[in-house]
């Protein structure tokens, strides 16, 4: 068998870089789960999901994975 407990598969955590989505800061989050624990059919399931990390205030925009003050330059160069 492969696993009896979720922690045998790995530890949940944020992965990769922060990025902008819908003018807020997001980051990928990985979760590990042991399916059918302690049986012959047990296996580790790995799931990666998008998580909201920081909601930018109305006077801020998201740029390069951070909430920053809006300015003219932000509109000209706004990487996602």
XYZ file of C-alpha atoms in Angstrom:
80
model
C 0.000 0.000 0.000
C 1.087 3.567 -0.579
C -0.271 5.533 2.401
C -2.211 5.439 5.633
C -2.250 9.170 6.464
C -2.356 12.411 4.470
C 1.008 13.558 5.871
C 2.713 10.551 4.274
C 1.895 12.064 0.884
C 3.281 15.555 1.576
C 2.503 18.795 3.342
C -0.002 21.360 2.037
C 1.660 24.639 1.078
C 1.782 27.544 -1.350
C 3.911 26.883 -4.438
C 5.335 29.029 -7.198
C 5.161 32.776 -7.506
C 2.350 35.146 -6.624
C 0.462 36.469 -9.660
C -2.388 38.809 -10.537
C -5.899 37.648 -11.302
C -8.912 39.967 -11.460
C -6.739 42.737 -9.922
C -6.000 40.697 -6.782
C -2.958 38.691 -5.716
C -3.219 34.911 -6.136
C -0.878 31.956 -5.687
C -1.108 28.237 -6.396
C -1.693 25.977 -3.386
C -0.876 22.269 -3.331
C -2.779 19.814 -1.136
C -2.023 16.159 -0.495
C -4.603 13.571 0.471
C -4.375 9.844 1.101
C -7.258 8.135 -0.695
C -8.425 4.756 0.707
C -5.862 4.934 3.553
C -4.220 1.730 4.746
C -5.705 -0.459 2.011
C -4.200 -2.064 -1.076
C -5.940 0.610 -3.125
C -4.497 3.542 -1.147
C -2.861 6.274 -3.150
C -1.722 9.836 -2.731
C -3.864 12.415 -4.470
C -2.224 15.732 -5.265
C -4.359 18.759 -6.058
C -3.191 22.229 -7.113
C -5.663 25.076 -6.779
C -5.724 28.837 -7.143
C -5.910 30.729 -3.831
C -6.608 34.392 -3.179
C -3.645 35.716 -1.171
C -4.358 39.448 -1.027
C -7.373 41.486 -2.065
C -6.123 44.814 -3.394
C -7.860 47.868 -1.931
C -9.890 50.112 -4.255
C -7.032 52.597 -4.659
C -4.523 49.845 -5.575
C -4.015 47.584 -8.572
C -2.269 44.249 -8.861
C 1.037 44.305 -10.714
C 3.698 41.556 -10.746
C 1.967 39.709 -7.922
C 1.701 42.694 -5.586
C -0.870 45.358 -4.727
C 0.604 48.687 -5.809
C -0.574 52.273 -6.075
C -2.211 53.157 -9.351
C -0.228 55.495 -11.583
C 0.115 56.244 -15.280
C 3.051 53.842 -15.627
C 0.969 51.014 -14.162
C -1.496 51.346 -17.026
C 1.250 51.363 -19.682
C 3.085 48.386 -18.196
C 0.839 45.989 -16.357
C 2.188 42.429 -16.434
C -0.171 39.754 -15.182
